[in-house]
CSV table of C-alpha atoms in Angstrom, one decimal:
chain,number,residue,atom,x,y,z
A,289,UNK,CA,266.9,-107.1,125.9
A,290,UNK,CA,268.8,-110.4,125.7
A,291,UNK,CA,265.9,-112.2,124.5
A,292,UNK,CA,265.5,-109.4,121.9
A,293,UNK,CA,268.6,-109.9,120.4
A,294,UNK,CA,268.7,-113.9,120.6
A,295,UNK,CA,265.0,-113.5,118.6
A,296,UNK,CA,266.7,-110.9,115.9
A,297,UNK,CA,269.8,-112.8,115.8
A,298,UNK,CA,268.0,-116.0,115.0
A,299,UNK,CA,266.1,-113.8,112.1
A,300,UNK,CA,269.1,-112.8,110.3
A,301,UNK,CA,270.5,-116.2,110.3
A,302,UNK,CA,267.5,-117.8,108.8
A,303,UNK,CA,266.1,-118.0,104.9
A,304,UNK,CA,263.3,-115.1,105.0
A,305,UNK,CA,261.7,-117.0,102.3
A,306,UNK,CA,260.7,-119.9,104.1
A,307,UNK,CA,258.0,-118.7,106.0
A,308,UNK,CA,257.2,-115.0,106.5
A,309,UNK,CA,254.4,-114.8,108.6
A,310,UNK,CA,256.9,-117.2,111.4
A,311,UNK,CA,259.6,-114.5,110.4
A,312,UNK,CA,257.0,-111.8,111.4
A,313,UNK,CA,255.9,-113.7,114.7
A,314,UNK,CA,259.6,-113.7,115.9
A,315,UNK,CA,259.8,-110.1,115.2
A,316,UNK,CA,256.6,-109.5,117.6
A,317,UNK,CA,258.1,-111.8,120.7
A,318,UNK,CA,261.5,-109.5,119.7
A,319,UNK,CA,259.3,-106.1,120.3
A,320,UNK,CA,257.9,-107.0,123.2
A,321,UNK,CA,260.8,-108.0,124.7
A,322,UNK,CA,262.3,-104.7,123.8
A,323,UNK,CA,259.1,-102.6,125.1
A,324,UNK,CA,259.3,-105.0,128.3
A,325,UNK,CA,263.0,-103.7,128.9
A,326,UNK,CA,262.1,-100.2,128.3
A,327,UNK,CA,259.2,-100.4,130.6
A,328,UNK,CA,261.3,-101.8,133.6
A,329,UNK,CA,263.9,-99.3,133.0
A,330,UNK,CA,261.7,-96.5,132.7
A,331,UNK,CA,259.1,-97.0,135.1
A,332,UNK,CA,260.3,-100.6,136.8
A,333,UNK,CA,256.6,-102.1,135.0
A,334,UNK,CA,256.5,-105.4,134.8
A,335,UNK,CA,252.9,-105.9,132.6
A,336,UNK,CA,251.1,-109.3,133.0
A,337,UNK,CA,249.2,-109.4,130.3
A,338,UNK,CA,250.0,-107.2,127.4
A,339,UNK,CA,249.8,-106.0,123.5
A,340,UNK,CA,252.0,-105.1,121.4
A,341,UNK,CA,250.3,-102.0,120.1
A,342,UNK,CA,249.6,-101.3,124.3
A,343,UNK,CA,252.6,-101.2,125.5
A,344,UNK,CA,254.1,-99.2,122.3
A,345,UNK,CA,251.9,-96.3,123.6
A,346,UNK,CA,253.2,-96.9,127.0
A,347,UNK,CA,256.9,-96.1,125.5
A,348,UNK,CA,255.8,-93.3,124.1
A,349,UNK,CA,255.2,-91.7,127.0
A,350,UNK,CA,258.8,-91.4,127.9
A,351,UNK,CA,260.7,-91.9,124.7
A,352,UNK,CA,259.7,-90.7,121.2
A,353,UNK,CA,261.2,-94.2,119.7
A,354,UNK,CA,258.0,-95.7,118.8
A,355,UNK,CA,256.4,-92.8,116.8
A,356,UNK,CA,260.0,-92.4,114.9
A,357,UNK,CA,260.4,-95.9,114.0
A,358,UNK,CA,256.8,-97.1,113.4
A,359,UNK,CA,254.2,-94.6,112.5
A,360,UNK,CA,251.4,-94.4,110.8
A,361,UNK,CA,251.4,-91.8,108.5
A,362,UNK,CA,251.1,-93.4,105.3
A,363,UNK,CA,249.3,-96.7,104.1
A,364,UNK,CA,252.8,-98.8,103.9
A,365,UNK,CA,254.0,-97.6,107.3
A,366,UNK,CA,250.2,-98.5,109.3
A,367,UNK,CA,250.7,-101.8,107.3
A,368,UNK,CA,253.6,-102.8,108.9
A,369,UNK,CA,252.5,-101.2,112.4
A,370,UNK,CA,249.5,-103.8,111.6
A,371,UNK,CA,251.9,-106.6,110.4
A,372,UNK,CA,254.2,-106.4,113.8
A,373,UNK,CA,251.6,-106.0,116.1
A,374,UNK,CA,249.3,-108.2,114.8
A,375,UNK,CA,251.8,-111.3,114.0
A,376,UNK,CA,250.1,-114.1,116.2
A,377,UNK,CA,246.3,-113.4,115.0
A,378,UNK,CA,247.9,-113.7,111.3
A,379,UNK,CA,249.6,-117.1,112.3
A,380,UNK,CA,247.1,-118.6,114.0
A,381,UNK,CA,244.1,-118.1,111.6
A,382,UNK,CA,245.4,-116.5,108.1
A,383,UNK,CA,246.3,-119.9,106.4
A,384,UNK,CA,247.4,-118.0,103.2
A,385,UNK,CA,250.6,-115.3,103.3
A,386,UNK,CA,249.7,-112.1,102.5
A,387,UNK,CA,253.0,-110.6,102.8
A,388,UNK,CA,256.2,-110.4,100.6
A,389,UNK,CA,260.1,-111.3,101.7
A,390,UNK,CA,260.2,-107.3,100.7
A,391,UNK,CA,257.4,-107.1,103.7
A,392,UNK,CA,259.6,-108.9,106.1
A,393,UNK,CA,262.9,-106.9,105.5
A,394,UNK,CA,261.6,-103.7,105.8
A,395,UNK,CA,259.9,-104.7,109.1
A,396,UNK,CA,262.8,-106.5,110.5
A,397,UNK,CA,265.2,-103.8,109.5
A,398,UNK,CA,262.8,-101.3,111.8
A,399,UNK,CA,262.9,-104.0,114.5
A,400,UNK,CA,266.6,-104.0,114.7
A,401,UNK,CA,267.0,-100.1,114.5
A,402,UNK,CA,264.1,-99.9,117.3
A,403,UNK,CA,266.4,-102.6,119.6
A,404,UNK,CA,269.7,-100.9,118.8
A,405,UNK,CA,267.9,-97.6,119.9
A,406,UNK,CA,266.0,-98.9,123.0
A,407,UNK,CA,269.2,-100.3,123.7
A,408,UNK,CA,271.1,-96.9,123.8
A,409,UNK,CA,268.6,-95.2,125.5
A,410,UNK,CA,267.8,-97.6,128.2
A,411,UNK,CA,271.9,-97.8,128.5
A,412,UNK,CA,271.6,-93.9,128.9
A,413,UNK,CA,268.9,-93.7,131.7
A,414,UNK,CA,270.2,-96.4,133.6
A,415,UNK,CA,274.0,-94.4,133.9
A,416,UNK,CA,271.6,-91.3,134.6
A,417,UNK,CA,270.0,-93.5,137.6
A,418,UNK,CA,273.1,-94.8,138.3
A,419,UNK,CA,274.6,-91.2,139.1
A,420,UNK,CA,271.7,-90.0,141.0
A,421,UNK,CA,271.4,-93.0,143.3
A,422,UNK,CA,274.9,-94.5,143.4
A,423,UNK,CA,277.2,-91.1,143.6
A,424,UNK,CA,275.4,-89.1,145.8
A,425,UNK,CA,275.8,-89.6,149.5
A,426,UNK,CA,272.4,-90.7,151.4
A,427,UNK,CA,272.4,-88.0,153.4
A,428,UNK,CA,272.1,-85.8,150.3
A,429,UNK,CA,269.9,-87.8,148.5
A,430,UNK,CA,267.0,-87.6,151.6
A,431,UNK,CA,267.4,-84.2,151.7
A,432,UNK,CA,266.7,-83.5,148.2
A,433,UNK,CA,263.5,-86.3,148.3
């Protein structure tokens, strides 16, 4: 998660206009470090290898965060879904932009709303781990396993 926030913190100090689809690229690395923390502190998963798009289904398995802040429902919203996920094949062989500064602020202002709210949530479960496994006495917590 510290990753995500150095990667969204460099965003918002940077000129959106000089290069979107770079703008856009950052965002990706910044989601998948998110999903990455969500996944460990879900399910302690540490992928190898891994997309975007993948391992936004895999949160959505245990949180509903990915289907409220990116879905799919109308042409606009799947076009960002695509432009997120999809960052590095642009950049490496799109030569022309094909998105607009207006493009990059809606998606980054999703990003950041999906980080502070993976944030929160992850905070949430780990307190609810810590309680379980830190407060209860061993003896307890065997006999209830």
């Amino acid at each position: 998660m510290k990753r995500a926030a150095y990667l969204l913190s460099i965003l918002d100090s940077i000129e959106p206009t000089e290069d979107i689809t770079s703008r856009l690229m950052t965002m990706h690395y910044a989601m998948e470090q998110v999903c990455l923390g969500l996944l460990y502190t879900f399910w302690e998963f540490k992928p190898q290898h891994y997309a975007l798009s993948y391992m936004l289904h895999l949160c959505s398995h245990f949180c509903n965060l990915p289907q409220t802040l990116f879905p799919k429902d109308t042409y606009g919203l799947h076009r960002m879904y695509y432009m997120l996920c999809n960052a590095h094949h642009i950049m490496r062989f799109k030569a022309e932009n094909e998105f607009s500064d207006r493009d990059s602020d809606k998606a980054f202002n999703r990003c950041e709303k999906f980080y502070e709210e993976a944030r929160i949530l992850g905070n949430e479960h780990l307190a609810q781990l810590k309680e379980i496994y830190c407060n209860t006495p061993v003896s307890e917590f065997l006999k209830s396993s």
